[in-house]
mmCIF file of C-alpha atoms in Angstrom:
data_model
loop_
_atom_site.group_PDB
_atom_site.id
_atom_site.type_symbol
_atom_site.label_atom_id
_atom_site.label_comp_id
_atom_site.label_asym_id
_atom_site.label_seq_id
_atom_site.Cartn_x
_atom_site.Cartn_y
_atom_site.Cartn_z
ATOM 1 C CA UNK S 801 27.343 47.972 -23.941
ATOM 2 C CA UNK S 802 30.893 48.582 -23.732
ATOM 3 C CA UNK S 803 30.274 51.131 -21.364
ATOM 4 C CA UNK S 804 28.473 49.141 -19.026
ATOM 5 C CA UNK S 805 31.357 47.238 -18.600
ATOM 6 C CA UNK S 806 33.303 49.990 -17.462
ATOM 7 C CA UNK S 807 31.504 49.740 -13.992
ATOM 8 C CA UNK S 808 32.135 46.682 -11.738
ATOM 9 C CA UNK S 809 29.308 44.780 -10.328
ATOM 10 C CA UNK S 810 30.597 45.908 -6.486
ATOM 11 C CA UNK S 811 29.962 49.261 -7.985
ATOM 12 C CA UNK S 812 26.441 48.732 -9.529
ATOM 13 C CA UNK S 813 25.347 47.364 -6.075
ATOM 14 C CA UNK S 814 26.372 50.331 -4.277
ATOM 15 C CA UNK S 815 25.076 52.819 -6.976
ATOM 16 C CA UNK S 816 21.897 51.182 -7.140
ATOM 17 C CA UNK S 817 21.178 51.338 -3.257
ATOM 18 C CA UNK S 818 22.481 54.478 -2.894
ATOM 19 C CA UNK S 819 20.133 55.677 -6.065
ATOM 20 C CA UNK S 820 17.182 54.137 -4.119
ATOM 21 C CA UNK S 821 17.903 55.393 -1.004
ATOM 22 C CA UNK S 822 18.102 59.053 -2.519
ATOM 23 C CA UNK S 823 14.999 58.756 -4.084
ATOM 24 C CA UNK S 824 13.240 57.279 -0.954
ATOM 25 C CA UNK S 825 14.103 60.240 0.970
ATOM 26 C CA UNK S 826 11.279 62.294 -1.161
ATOM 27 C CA UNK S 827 8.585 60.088 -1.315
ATOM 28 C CA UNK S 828 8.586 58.573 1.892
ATOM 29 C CA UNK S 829 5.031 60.738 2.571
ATOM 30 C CA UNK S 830 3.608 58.842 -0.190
ATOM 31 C CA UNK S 831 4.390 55.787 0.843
ATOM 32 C CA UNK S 832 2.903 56.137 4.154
ATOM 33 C CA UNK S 833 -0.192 57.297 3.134
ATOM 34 C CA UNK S 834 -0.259 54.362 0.314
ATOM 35 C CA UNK S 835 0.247 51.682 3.175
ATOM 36 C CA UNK S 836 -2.604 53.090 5.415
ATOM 37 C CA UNK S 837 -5.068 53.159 2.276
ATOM 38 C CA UNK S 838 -4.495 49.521 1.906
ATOM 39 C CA UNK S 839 -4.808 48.576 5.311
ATOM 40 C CA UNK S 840 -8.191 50.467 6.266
ATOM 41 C CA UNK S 841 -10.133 48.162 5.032
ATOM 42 C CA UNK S 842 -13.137 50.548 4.389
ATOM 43 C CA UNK S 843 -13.690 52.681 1.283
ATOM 44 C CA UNK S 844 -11.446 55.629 1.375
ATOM 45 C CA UNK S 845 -9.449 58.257 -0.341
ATOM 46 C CA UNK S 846 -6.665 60.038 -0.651
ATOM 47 C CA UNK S 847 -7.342 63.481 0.923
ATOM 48 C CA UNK S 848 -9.310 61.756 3.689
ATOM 49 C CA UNK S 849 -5.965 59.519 4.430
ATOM 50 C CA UNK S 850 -3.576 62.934 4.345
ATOM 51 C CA UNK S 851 -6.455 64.884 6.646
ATOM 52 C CA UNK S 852 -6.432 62.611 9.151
ATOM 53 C CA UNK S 853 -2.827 62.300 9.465
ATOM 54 C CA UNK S 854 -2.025 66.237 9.968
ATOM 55 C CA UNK S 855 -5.042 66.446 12.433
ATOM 56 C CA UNK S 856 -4.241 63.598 14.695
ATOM 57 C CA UNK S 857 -0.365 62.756 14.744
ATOM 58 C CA UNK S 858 1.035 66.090 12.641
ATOM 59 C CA UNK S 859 2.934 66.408 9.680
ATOM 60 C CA UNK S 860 5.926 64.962 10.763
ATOM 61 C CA UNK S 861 4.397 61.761 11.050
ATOM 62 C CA UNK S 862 4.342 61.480 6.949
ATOM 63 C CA UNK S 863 8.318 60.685 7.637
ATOM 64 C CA UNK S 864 7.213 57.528 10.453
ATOM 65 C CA UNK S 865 9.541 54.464 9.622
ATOM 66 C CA UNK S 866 12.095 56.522 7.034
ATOM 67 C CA UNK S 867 14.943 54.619 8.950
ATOM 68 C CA UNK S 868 13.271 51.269 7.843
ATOM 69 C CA UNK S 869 12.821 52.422 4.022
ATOM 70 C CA UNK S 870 16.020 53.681 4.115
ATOM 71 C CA UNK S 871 17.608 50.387 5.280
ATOM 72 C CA UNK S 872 14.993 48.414 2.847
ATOM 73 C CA UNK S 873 16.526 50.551 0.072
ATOM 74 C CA UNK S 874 20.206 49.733 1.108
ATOM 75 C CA UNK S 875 19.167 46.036 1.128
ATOM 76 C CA UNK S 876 16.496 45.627 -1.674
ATOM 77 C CA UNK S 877 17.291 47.687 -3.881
ATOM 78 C CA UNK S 878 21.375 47.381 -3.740
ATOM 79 C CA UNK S 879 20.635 43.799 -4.240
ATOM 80 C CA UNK S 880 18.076 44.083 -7.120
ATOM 81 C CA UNK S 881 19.894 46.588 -9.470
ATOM 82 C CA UNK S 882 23.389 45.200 -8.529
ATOM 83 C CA UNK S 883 22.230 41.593 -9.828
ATOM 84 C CA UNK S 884 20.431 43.334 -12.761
ATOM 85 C CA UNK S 885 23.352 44.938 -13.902
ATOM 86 C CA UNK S 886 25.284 42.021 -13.611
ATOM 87 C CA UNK S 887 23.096 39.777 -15.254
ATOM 88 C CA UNK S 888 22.233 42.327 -17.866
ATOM 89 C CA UNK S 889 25.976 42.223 -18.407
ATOM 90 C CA UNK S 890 26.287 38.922 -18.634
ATOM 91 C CA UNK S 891 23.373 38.084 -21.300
ATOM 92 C CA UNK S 892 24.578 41.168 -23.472
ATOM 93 C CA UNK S 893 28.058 39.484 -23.633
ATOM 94 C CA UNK S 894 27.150 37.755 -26.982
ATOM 95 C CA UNK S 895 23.564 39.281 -28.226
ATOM 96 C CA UNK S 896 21.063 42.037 -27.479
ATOM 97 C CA UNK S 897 19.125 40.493 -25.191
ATOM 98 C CA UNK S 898 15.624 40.714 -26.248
ATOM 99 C CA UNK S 899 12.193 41.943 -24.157
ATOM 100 C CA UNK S 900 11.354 38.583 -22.225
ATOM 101 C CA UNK S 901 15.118 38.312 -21.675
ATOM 102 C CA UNK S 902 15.195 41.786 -19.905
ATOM 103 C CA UNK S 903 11.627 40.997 -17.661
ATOM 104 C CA UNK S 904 13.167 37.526 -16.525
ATOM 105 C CA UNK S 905 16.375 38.984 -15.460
ATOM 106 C CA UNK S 906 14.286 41.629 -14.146
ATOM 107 C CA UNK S 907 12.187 38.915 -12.078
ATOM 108 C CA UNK S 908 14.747 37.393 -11.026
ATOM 109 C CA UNK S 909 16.696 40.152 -9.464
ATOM 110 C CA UNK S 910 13.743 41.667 -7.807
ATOM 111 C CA UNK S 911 12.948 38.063 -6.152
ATOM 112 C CA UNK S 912 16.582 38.030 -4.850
ATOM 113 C CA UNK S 913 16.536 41.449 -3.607
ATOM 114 C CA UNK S 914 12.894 41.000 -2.306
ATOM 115 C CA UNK S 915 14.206 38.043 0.382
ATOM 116 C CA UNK S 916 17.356 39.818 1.351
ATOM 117 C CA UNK S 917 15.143 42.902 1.882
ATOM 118 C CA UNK S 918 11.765 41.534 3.307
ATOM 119 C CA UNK S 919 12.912 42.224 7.461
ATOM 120 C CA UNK S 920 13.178 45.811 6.738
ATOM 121 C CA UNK S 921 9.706 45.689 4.463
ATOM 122 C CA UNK S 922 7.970 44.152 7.664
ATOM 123 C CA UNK S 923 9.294 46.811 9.741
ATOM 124 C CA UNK S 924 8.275 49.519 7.059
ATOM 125 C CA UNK S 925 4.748 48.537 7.128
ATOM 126 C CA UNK S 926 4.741 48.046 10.830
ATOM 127 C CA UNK S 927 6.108 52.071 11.163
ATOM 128 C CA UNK S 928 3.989 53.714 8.751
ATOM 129 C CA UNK S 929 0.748 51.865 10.223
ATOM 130 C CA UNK S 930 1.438 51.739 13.841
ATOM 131 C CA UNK S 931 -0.500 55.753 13.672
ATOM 132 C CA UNK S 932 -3.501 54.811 12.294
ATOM 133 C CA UNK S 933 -3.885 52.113 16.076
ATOM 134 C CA UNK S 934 -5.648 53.158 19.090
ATOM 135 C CA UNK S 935 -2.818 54.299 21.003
ATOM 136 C CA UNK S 936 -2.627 51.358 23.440
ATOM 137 C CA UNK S 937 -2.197 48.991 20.152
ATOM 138 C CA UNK S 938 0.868 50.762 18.748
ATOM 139 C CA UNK S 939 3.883 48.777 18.238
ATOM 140 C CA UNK S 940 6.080 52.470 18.676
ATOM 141 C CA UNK S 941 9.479 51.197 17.642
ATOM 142 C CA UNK S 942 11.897 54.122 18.179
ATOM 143 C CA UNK S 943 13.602 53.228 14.897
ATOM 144 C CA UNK S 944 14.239 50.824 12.463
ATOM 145 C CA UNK S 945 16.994 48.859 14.383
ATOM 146 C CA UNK S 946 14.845 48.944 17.548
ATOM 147 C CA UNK S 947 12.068 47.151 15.886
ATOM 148 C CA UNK S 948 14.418 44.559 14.800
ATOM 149 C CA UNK S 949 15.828 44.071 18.006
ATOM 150 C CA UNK S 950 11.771 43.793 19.067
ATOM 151 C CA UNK S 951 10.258 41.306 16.988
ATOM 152 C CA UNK S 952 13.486 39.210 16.975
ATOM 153 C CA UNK S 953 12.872 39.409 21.071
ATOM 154 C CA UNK S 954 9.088 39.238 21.536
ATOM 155 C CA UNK S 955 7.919 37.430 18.411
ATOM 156 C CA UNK S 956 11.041 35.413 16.721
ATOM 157 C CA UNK S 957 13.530 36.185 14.350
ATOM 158 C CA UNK S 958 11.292 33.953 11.330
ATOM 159 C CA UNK S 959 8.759 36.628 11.668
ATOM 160 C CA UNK S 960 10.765 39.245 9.738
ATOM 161 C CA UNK S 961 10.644 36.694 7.277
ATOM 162 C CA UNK S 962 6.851 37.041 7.165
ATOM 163 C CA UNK S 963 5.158 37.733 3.438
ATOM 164 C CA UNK S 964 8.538 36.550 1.933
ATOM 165 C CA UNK S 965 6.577 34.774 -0.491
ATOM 166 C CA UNK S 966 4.216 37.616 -1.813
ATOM 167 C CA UNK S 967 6.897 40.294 -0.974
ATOM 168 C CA UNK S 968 8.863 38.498 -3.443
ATOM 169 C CA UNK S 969 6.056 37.774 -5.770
ATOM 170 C CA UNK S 970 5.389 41.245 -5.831
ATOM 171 C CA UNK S 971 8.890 41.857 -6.721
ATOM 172 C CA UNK S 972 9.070 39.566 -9.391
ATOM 173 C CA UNK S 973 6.168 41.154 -11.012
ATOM 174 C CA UNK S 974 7.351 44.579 -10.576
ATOM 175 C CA UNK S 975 10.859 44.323 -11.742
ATOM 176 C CA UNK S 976 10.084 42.266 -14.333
ATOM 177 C CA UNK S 977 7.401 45.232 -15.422
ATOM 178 C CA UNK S 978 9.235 48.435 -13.970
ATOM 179 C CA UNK S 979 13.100 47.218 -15.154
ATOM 180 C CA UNK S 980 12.347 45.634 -18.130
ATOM 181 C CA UNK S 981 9.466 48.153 -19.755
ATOM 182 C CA UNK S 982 11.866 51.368 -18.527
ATOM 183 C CA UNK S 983 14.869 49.583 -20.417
ATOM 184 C CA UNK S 984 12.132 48.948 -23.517
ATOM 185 C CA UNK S 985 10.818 52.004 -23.217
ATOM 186 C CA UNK S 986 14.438 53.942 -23.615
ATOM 187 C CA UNK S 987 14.850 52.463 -26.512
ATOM 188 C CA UNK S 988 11.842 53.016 -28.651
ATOM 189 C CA UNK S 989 12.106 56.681 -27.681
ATOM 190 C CA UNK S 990 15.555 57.142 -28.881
ATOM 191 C CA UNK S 991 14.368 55.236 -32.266
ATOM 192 C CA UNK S 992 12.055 57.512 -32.533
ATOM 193 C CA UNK S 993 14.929 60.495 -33.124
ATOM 194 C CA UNK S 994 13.368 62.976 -30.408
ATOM 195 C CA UNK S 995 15.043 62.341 -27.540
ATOM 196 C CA UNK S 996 18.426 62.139 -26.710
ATOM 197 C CA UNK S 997 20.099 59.710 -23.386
ATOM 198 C CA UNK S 998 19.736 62.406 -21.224
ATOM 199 C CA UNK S 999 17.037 63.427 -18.387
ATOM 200 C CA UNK S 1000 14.183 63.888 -20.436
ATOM 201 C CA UNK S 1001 14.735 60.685 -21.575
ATOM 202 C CA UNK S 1002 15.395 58.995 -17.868
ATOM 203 C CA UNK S 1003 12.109 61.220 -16.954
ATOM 204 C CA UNK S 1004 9.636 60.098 -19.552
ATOM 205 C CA UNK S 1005 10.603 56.424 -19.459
ATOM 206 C CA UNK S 1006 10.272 55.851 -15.906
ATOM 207 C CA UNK S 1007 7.321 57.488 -15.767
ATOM 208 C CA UNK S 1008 5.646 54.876 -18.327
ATOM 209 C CA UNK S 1009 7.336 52.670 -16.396
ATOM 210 C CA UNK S 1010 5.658 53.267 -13.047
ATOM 211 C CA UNK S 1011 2.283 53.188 -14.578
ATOM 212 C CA UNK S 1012 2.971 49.452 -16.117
ATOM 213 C CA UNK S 1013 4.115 48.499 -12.470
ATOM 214 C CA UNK S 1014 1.902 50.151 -10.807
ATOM 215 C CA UNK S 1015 -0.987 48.619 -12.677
ATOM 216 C CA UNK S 1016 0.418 45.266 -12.827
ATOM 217 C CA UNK S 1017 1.501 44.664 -9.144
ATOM 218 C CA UNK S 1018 -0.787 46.650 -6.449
ATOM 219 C CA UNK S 1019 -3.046 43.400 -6.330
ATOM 220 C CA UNK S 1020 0.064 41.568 -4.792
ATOM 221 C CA UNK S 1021 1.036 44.397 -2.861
ATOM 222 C CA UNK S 1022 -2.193 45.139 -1.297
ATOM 223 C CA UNK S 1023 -1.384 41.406 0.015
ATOM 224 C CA UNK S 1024 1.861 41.681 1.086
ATOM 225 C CA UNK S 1025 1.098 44.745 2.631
ATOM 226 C CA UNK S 1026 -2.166 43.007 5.280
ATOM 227 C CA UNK S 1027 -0.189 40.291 5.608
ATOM 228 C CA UNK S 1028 3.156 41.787 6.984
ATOM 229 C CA UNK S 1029 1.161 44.219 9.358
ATOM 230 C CA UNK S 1030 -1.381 41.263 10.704
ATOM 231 C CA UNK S 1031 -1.292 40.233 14.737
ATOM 232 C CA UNK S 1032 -1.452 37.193 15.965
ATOM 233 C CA UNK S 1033 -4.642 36.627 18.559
ATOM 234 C CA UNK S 1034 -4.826 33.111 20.076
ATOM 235 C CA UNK S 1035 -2.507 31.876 18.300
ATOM 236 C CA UNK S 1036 -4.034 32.396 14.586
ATOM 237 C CA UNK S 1037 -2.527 34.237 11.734
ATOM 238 C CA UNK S 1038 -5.334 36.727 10.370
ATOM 239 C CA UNK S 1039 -4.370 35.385 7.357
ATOM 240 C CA UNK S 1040 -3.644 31.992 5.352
ATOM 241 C CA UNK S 1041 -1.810 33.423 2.908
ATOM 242 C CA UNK S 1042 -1.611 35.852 -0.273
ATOM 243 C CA UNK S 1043 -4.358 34.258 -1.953
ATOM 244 C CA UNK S 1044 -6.847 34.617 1.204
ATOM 245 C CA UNK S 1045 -6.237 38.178 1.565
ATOM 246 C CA UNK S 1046 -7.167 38.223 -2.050
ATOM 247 C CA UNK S 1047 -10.499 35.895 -1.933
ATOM 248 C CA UNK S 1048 -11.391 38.298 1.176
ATOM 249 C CA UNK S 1049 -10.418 41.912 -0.058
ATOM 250 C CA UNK S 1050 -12.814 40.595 -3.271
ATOM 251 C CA UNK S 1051 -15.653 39.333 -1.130
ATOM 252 C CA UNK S 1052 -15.820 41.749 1.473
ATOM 253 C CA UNK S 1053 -14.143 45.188 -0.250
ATOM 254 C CA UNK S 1054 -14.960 44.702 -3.660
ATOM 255 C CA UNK S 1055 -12.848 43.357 -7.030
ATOM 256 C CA UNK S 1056 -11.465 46.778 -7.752
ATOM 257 C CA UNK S 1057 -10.208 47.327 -3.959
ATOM 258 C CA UNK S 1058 -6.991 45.439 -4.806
ATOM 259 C CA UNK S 1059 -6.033 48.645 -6.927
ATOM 260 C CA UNK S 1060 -6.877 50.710 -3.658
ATOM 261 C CA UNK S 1061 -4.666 53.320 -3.345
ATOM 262 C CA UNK S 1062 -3.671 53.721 -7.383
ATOM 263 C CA UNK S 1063 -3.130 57.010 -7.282
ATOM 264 C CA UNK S 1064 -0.683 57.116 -4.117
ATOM 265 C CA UNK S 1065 0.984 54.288 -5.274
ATOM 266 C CA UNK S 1066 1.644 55.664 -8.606
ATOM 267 C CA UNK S 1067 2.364 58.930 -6.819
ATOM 268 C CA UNK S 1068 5.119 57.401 -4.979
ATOM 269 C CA UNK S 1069 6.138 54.405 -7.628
ATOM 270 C CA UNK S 1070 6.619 57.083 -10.785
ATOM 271 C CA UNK S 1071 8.148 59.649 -8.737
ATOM 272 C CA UNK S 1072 10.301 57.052 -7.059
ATOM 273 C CA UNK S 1073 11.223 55.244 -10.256
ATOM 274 C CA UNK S 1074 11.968 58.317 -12.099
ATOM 275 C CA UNK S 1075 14.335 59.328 -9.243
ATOM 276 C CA UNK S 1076 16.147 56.271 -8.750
ATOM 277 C CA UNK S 1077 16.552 55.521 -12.272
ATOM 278 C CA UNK S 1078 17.972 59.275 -12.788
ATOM 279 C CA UNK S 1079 20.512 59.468 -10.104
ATOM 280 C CA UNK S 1080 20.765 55.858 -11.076
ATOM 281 C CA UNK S 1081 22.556 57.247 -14.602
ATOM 282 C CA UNK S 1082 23.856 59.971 -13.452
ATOM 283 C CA UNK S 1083 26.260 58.334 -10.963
ATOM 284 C CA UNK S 1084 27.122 55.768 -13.770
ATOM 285 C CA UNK S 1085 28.002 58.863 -15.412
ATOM 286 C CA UNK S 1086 30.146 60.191 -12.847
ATOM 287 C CA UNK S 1087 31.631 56.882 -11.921
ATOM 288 C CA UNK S 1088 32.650 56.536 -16.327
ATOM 289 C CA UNK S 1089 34.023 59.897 -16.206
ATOM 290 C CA UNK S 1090 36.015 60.442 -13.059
ATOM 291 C CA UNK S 1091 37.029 56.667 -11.650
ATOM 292 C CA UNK S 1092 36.692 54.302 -14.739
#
């Protein structure tokens, strides 16, 4: 506890974008591929998804819209982790704070960071789709910045605002899940005498982690996701909302479509948590041992 104090909040937020940013930078692929699986709206799979890519756009298309996750790391996640340390700080100042403590701070930071990050979210789900269009429907934003500079132009700067409310419901659910059970989780397996606070430790708990989120939040995701990447045509939103992507993914896909694309979202959550949360810690180490 004492050593968390050691590191100013300034520092937390740039630690914990630049830990997310990292960590994008491998699993960017999976990402992709997660984002088409939810927006095919047929029954598919995983190797079908990765097939089609390398045959029709090649394999450097697995890396379309890395600017934009890149920038929605530097914006979500500085913002989420910096206000979690702080307010983890804060509540430890005169108790342990206990589990439902940790998943409303958790909540709460992720809902902060989801709003402050949501333009760069649309634009990430506009990049990584835009491949799987007929050619003459692709959006083909050079780069992250250029799409902003797009939609701001040809559609109105309230539309990168568009999904705020289930991006940041899905960020609610998955901080409160991913930050809260990985800080749980760290703690019953150093009770338990085998492991040490070291990697292994980092490792294992955000793996557990991932699953918990993973299981917990791909129904608002899948949401998020249809809604952020829907088109306008005469004037009507494809959607109403979160919940009608919902009712409709149920009627016309099935109940168990709104996990669609477990595995690839696991695949890039775990991986993705387990990095993050690593170089996380280890530049909290480094910042303790050279600069506090």
């Amino acid at each position: 506890m004492s050593n968390q104090k050691t590191v100013p909040n300034a520092v937390n937020f740039l630690i914990g974008g630049t830990a997310g940013m990292a960590a994008t930078c491998f699993v960017q692929p999976i990402d992709l591929i997660k984002n088409r699986m939810q927006l095919s709206g047929t029954k598919t799979s995983t190797m079908k998804i990765v097939s089609s890519i390398i045959e029709k756009e090649g394999f450097l298309a697995f890396y379309a819209g890395l600017s934009a996750g890149l920038l929605r790391q530097s914006t979500y996640t500085t913002t989420r982790l910096g206000v979690n340390s702080w307010l983890s700080e804060v509540a430890s100042k005169d108790s342990h704070p206990s589990f439902l403590l940790k998943a409303l701070i958790g909540s709460t930071a992720g809902c902060i960071g989801a709003f402050v990050g949501t333009p760069a979210e649309v634009v990430l789900i506009r990049m990584t789709a835009d491949g799987r269009l007929p050619f003459e429907e692709r959006r083909n934003y050079k780069n992250v910045f250029n799409a902003l500079v797009r939609i701001i132009k040809e559609e109105g700067i309230l539309v990168l605002w568009r999904g705020t409310v289930p991006t940041m419901g899905r960020a609610m659910v998955v901080n409160a899940a991913q930050l809260a059970s990985y800080s749980q989780t760290k703690e019953i397996l150093i009770n338990t005498g085998y492991f040490k606070d070291n990697t292994p430790l980092y490792f294992v708990s955000s793996m557990i982690s991932g699953l918990v989120t993973t299981a917990a939040s791909m129904p608002v995701d899948i949401a998020k996701t249809r809604i952020q990447n829907m088109k306008i045509v005469d004037g009507k939103p494809e959607f109403k909302g979160a919940i009608d992507v919902i009712v409709r993914v149920c009627r016309n896909e099935g109940l168990f479509s709104l996990w669609k694309g477990f595995f690839p979202y696991y695949a890039r959550l775990g991986p993705h948590t387990v990095l993050t949360f690593i170089f996380l810690e280890q530049m909290n180490t480094m910042y303790k041992t050279y600069f506090a």
